[in-house]
Short mmCIF file of C-alpha atoms in Angstrom, two decimals:
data_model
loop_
_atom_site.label_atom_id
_atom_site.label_comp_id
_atom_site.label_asym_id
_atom_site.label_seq_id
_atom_site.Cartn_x
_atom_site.Cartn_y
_atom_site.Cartn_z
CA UNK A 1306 36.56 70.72 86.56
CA UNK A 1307 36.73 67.81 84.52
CA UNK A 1308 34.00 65.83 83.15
CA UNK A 1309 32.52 63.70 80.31
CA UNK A 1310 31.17 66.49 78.61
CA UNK A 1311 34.73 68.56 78.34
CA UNK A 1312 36.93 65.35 77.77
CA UNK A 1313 37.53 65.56 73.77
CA UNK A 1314 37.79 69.59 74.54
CA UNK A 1315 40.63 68.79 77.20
CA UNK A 1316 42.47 66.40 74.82
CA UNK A 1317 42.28 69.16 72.32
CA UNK A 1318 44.98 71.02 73.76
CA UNK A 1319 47.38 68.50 72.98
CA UNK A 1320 48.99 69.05 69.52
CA UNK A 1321 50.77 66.39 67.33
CA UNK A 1322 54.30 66.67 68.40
CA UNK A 1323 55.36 66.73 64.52
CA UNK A 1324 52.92 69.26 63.23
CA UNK A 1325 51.89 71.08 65.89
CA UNK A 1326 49.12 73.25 64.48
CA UNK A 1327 46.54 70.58 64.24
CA UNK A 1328 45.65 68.60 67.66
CA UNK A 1329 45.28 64.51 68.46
CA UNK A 1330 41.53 65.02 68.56
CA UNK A 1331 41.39 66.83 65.36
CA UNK A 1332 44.09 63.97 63.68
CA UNK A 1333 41.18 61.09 64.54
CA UNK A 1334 43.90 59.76 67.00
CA UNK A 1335 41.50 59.68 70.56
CA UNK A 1336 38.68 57.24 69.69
CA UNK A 1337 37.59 57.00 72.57
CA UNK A 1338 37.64 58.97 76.18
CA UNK A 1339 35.51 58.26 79.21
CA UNK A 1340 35.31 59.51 82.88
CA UNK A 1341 36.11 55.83 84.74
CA UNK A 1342 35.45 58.17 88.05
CA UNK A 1343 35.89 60.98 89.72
CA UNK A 1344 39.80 61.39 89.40
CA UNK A 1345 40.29 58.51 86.86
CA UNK A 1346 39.71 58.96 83.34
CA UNK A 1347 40.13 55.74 80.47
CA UNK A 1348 41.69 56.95 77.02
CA UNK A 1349 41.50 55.13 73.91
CA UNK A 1350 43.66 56.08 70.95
CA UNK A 1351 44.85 54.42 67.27
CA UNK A 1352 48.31 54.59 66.41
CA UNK A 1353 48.77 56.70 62.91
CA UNK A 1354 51.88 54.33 61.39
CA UNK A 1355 53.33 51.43 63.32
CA UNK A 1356 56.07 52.91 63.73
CA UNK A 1357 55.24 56.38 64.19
CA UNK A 1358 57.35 57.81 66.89
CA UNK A 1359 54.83 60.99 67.97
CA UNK A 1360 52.54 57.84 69.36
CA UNK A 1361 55.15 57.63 72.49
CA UNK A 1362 55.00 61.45 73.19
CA UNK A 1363 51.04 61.68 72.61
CA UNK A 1364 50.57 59.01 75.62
CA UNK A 1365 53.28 60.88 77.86
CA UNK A 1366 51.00 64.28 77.26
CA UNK A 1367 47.71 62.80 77.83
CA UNK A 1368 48.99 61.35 81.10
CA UNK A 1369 50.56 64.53 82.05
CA UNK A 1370 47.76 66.49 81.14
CA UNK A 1371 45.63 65.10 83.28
CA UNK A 1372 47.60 64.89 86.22
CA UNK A 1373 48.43 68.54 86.58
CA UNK A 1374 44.50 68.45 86.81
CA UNK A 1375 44.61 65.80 89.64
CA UNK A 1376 43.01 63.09 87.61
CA UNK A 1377 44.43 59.89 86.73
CA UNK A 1378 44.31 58.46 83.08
CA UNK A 1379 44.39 55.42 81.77
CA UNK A 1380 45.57 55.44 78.06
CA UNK A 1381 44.85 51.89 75.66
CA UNK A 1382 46.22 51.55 72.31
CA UNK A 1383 43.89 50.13 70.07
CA UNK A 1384 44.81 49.08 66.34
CA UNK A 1385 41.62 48.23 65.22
CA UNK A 1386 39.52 49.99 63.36
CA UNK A 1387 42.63 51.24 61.65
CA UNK A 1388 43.39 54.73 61.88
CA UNK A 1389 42.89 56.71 58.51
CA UNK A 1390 43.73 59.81 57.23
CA UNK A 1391 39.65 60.30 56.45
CA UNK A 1392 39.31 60.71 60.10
CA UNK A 1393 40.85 63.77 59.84
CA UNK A 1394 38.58 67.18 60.43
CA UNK A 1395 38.04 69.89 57.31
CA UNK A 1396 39.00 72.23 59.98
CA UNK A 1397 42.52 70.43 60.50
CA UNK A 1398 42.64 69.90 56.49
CA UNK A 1399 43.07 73.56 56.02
CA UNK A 1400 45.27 74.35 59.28
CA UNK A 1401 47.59 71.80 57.37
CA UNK A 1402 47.31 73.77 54.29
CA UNK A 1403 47.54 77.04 55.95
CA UNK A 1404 51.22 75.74 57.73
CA UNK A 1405 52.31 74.77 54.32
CA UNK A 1406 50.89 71.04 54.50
CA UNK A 1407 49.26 69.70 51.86
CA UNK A 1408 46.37 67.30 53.15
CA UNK A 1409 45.80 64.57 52.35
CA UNK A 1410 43.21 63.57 49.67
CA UNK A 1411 40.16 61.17 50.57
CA UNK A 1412 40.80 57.49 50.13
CA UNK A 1413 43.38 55.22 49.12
CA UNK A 1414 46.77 56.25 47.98
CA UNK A 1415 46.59 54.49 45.08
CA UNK A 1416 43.42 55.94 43.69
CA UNK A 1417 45.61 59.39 43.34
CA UNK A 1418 48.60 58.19 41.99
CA UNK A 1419 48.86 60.47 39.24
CA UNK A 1420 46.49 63.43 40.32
CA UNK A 1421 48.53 66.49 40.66
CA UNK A 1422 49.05 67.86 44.43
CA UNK A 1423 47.76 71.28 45.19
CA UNK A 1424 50.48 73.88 46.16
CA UNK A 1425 49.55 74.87 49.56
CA UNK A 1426 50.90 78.48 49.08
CA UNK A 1427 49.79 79.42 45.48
CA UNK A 1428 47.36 76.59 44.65
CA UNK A 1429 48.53 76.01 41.99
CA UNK A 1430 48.36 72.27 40.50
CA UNK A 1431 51.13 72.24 38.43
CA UNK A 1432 53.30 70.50 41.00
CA UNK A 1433 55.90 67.71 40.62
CA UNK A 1434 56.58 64.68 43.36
CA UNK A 1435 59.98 65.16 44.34
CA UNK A 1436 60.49 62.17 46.80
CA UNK A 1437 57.39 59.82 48.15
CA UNK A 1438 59.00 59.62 51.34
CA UNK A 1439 59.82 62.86 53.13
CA UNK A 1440 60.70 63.73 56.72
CA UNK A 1441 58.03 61.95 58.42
CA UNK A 1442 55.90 58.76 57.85
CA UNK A 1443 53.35 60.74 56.98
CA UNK A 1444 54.68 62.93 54.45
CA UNK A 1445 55.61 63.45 50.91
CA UNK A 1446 57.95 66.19 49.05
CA UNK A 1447 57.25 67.98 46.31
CA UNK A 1448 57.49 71.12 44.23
CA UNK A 1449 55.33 73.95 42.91
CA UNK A 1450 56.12 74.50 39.36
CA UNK A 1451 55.04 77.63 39.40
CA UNK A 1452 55.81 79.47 42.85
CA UNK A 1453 59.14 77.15 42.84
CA UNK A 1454 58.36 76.46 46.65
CA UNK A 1455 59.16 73.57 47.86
CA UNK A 1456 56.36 71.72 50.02
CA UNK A 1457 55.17 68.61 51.95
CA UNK A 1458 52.17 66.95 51.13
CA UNK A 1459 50.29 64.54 53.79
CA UNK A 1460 50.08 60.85 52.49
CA UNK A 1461 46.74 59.58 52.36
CA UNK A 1462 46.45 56.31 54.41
CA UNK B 391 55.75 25.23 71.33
CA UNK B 392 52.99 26.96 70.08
CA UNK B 393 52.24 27.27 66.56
CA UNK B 394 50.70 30.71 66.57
CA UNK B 395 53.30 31.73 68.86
CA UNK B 396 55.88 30.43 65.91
CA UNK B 397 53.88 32.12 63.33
CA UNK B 398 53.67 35.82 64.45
CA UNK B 399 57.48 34.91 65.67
CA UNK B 400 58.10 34.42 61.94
CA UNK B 401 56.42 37.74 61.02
CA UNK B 402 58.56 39.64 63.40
CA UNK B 403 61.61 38.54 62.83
CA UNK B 404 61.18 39.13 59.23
CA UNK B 405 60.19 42.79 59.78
CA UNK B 406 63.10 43.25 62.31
CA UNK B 407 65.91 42.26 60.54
CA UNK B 408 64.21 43.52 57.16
CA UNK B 409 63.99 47.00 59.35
CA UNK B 410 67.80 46.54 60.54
CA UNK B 411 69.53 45.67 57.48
CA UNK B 412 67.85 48.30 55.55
CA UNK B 413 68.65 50.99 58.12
CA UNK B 414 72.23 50.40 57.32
CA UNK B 415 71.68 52.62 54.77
CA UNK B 416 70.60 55.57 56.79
CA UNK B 417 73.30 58.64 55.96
CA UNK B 418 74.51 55.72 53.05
CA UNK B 419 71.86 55.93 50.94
CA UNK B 420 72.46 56.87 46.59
CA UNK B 421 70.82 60.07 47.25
CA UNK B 422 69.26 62.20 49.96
CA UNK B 423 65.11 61.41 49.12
CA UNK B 424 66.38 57.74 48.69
CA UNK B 425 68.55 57.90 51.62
CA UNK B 426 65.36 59.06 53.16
CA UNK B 427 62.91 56.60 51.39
CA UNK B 428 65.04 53.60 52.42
CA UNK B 429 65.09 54.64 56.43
CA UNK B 430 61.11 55.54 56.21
CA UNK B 431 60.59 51.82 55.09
CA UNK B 432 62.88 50.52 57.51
CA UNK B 433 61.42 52.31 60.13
CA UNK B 434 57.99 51.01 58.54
CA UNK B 435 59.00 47.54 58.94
CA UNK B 436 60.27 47.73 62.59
CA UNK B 437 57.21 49.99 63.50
CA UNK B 438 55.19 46.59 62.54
CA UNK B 439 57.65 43.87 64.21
CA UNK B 440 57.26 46.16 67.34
CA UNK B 441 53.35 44.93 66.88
CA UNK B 442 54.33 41.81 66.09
CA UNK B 443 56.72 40.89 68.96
CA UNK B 444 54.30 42.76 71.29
CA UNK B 445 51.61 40.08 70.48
CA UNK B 446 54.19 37.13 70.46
CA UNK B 447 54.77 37.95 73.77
CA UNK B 448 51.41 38.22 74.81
CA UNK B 449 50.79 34.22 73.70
CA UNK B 450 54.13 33.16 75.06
CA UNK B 451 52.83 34.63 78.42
CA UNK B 452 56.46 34.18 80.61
CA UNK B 453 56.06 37.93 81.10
CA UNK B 454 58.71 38.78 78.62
CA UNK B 455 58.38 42.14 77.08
CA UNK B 456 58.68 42.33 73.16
CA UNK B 457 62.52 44.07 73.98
CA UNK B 458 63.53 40.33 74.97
CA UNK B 459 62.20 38.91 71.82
CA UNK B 460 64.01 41.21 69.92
CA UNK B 461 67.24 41.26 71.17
CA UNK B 462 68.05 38.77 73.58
CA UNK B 463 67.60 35.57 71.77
CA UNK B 464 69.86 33.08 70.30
CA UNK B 465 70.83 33.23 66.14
CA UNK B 466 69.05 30.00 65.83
CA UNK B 467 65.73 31.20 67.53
CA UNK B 468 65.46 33.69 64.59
CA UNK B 469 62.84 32.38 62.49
CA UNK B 470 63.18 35.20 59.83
CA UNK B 471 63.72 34.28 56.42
CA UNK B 472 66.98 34.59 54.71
CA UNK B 473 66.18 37.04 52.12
CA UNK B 474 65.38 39.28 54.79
CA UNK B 475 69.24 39.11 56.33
CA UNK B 476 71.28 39.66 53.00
CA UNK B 477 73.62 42.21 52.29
CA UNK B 478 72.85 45.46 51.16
CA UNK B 479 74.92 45.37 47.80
CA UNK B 480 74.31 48.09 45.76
CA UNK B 481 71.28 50.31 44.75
CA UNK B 482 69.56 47.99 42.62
CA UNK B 483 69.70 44.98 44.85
CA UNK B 484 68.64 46.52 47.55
CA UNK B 485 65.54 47.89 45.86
CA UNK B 486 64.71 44.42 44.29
CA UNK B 487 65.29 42.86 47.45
CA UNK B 488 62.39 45.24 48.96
CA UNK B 489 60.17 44.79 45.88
CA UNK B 490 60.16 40.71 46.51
CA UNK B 491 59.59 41.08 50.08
CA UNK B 492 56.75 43.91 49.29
CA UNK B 493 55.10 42.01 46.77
CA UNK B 494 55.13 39.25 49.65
CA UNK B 495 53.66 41.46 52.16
CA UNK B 496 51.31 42.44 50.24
CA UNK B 497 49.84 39.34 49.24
CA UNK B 498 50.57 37.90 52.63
CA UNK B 499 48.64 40.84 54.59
CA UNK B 500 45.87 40.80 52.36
CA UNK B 501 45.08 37.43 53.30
CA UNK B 502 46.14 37.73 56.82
CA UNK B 503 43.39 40.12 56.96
CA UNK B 504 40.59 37.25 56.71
CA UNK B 505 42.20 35.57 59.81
CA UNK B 506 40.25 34.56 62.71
CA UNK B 507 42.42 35.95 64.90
CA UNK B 508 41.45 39.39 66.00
CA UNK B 509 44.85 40.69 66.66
CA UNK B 510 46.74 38.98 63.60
CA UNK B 511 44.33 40.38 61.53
CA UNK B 512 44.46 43.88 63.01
CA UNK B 513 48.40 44.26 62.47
CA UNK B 514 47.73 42.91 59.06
CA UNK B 515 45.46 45.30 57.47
CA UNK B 516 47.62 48.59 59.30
CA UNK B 517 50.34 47.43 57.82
CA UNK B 518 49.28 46.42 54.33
CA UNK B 519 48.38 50.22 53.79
CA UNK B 520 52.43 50.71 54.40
CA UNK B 521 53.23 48.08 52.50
CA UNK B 522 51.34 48.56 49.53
CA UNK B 523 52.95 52.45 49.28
CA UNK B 524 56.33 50.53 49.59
CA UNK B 525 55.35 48.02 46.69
CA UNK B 526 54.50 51.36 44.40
CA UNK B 527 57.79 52.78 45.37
CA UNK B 528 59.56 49.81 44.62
CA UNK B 529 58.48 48.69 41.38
CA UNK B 530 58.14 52.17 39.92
CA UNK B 531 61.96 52.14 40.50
CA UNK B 532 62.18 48.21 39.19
CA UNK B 533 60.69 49.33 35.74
CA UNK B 534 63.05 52.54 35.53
CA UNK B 535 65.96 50.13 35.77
CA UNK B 536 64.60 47.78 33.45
CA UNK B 537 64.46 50.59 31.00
CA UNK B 538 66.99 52.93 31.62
CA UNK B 539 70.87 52.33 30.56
CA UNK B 540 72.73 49.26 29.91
CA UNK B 541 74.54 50.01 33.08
CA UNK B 542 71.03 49.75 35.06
CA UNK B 543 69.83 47.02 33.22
CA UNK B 544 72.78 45.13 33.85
CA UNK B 545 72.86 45.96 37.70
CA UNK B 546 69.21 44.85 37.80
CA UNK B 547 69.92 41.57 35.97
CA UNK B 548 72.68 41.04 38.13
CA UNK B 549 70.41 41.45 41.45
CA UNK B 550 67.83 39.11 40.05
CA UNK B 551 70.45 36.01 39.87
CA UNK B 552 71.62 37.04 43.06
CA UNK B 553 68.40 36.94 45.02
CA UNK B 554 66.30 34.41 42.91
CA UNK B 555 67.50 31.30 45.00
CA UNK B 556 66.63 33.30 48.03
CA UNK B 557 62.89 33.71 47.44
CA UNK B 558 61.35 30.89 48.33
CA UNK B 559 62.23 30.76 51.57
CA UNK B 560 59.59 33.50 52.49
CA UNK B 561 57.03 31.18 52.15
CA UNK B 562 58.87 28.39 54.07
CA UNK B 563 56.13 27.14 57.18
CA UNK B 564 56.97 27.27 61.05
CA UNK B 565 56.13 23.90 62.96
CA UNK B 566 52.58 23.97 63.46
CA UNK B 567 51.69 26.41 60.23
CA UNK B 568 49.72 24.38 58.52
CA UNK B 569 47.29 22.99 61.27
CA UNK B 570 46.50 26.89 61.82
CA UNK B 571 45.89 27.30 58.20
CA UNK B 572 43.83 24.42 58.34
CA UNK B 573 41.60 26.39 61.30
CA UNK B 574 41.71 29.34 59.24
CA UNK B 575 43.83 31.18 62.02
CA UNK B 576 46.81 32.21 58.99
CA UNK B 577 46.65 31.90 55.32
CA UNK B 578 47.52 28.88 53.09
CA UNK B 579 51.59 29.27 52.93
CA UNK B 580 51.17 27.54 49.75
CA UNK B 581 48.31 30.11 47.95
CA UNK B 582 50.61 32.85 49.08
CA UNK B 583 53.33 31.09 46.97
CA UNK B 584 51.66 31.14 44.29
CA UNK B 585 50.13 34.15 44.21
CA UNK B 586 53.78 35.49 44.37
CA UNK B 587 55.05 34.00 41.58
CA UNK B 588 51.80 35.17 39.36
CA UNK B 589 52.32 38.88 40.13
CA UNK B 590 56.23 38.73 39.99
CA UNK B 591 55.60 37.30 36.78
CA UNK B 592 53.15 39.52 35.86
CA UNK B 593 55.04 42.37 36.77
CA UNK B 594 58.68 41.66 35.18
CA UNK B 595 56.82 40.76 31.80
CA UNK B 596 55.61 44.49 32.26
CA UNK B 597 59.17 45.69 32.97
CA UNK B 598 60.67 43.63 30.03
CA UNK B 599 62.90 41.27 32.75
CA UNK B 600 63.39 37.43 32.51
CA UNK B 601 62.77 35.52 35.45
CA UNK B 602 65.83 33.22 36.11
CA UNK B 603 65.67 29.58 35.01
CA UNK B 604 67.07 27.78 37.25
CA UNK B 605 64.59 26.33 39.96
CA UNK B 606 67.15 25.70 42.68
CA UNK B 607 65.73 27.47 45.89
CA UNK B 608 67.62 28.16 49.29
CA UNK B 609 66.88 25.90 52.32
CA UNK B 610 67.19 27.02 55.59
CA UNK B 611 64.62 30.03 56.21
CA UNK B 612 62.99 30.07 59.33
CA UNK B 613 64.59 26.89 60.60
CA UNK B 614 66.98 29.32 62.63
CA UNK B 615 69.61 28.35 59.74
CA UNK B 616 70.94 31.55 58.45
CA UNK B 617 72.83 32.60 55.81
CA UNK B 618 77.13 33.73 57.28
CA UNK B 619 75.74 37.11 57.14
CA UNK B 620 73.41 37.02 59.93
CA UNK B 621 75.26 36.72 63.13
CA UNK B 622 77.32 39.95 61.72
CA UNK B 623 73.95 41.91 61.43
CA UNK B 624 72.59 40.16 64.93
CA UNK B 625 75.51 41.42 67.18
CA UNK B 626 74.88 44.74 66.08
CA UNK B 627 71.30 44.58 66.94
CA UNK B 628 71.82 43.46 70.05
CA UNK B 629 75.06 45.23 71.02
CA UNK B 630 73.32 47.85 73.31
CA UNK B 631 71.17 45.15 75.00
CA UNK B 632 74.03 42.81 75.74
CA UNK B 633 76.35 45.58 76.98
CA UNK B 634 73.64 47.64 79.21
CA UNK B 635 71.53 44.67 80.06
CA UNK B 636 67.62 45.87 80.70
CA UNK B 637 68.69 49.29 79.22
CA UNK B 638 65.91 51.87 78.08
CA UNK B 639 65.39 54.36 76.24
#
């Protein structure tokens, strides 16, 4: 049965088709999700980057989602307010860190430009930035100095 | 036809050929992170003409779809500016060419921001956080080549004759600009100018580079006059379209 009150727990079970481990309701992505009526359901959510591709997938999987369960939804992309990687749950923050993500510090990028990145597997700080781009928008490369692992760290934004 | 529908014309097409020239370089890049680096801003910059066409579309209201805008118009309908459709060359022109446009953006966006126009100023302020992680990425590698070998420093010098003249046409107006600055709809094309110039300047005094003498500035951007490089780069945009019209991916 689906209702208001189990709407953001529904959405939960879709996971970011990129890093799987953490879900769109955890990443900040549904802002907004509302029973229209009894088999039609209205689903707001902010695209991450503009050009993130994982956007396209996350409205094919809401939509499918919800008609295996017989209910029509309606999903609306909404820029504004801008999505930010603040809006993302402690409890995704350390399922990121725990899958070898680094997550992303609080704020603007720019306000950590030379603060070393934690290694997600040792924790060690003695890290180095080996690209600022990595294989996603959202991500950075870089290497533990002392564990020599190699790692991705999630851009603030 | 109208003026806002010019302006966030303008904006696309900057960000769409910006996006497709600079993908070029995907599997070409210097180096594999660069490689990578380049095709993550490229993708950045058609990620935000995708917004951008989407809303030109909307004002136009002839129920074309932001695919159309893209790639089936005419070279002279472009209204991007020219810097946007050079060449490539090699690693350090490409970067400076970036840097200019990022230090545009950036300025641009930020005022963009303050518009009166919900949606304009929506797209701006998503993609000024992009755009301000590609203006650290650029002139981080700026200053290395200003003070790394001769080689660099000649490369760079070299790239900054070559793209000087080119400049100024980022800030040339669409018909209809400068009433909408007036209403506060888009920013004063002429403040963005010279806000520009003042950080460029301020910048490659920090980087120990000369900013060319001469004063003579390109003509042409966003009049739908293009440099002989641009129907090259436009038929391969718009090969697929042309050859499986209304295709899909």
């Amino acid at each position: 049965m689906v209702n208001q009150a189990n709407l953001l727990e529904i959405l939960s079970q879709i996971p970011d088709p990129e890093i799987p481990v953490i879900n769109i309701v955890e990443l900040g992505i549904v802002r907004e999700a509302k029973m229209v009526s009894d088999n039609e359901v209205e689903i707001v959510i902010t695209p991450t980057y503009s050009a993130c591709p994982a956007m396209f997938n996350i409205e094919e999987d809401i939509v499918k989602l919800f008609k295996e369960k017989g209910i029509q939804a309606k999903v609306t992309t909404k820029i504004s307010p801008i999505w930010t990687t603040d809006w993302i749950t402690d409890e995704a923050r350390e399922k990121l860190r725990v899958y070898g993500i680094t997550p992303p510090e609080k704020g603007n990028h720019e306000d950590h430009l030379n603060v070393p990145k934690k290694c997600p597997r040792c924790g060690s700080t003695n890290t180095k930035q080996i690209s600022r781009f990595g294989s996603t928008l959202c991500k950075a490369s870089y290497q533990c100095n002392d564990c020599l692992e190699p790692f991705d760290y999630f851009k603030c934004h | 036809m109208n003026p806002l529908f010019n302006y966030t014309l303008k904006l696309a097409d900057d960000t769409l050929i910006f996006g497709q020239r600079l993908g070029e370089l995907c599997g070409q890049g210097p180096y594999l992170e660069e490689d990578i680096a380049l095709t993550n801003i490229a993708l950045d910059y058609l990620g935000q003409s995708n917004n951008f066409y989407k809303y030109a579309a909307q004002i136009q209201d002839l129920g074309k779809s932001e695919d159309d805008l893209a790639f089936l118009r005419l070279e002279k309908e472009y209204l991007n500016c020219q810097l946007s459709e050079l060449p490539n060359g090699d690693y350090a022109n490409t970067l400076l060419k970036v840097y200019f446009f990022s230090v545009y953006q950036k300025i641009l966006y930020t005022e963009l921001m303050k518009s009166s126009d919900e949606q304009l100023s929506a797209i701006a302020e998503k993609s000024l956080k992009e755009v301000k992680y590609h203006y650290t990425h650029t002139s981080t590698w700026i200053k290395m080549f200003a003070g790394g070998t001769e080689e660099s420093k000649t490369r760079l010098k070299n790239a900054v004759e070559n793209l000087w003249e080119y400049t100024g046409g980022m800030f040339a107006e669409t018909p209809g600009e400068e009433d909408l600055a007036k209403l506060e709809i888009v920013p004063n094309g002429k403040q963005i100018e010279e806000l520009w110039k003042k950080t460029v300047a301020e910048d490659f005094q920090n980087f120990g580079i000369e900013i060319p003498e001469s004063k003579f500035m390109q003509k042409g951007s966003r009049t739908g006059y293009h440099t002989e490089y641009f129907g090259f780069i436009l038929c391969e945009l718009q090969y697929m379209q042309r050859t499986y019209p209304n295709c899909a991916w």
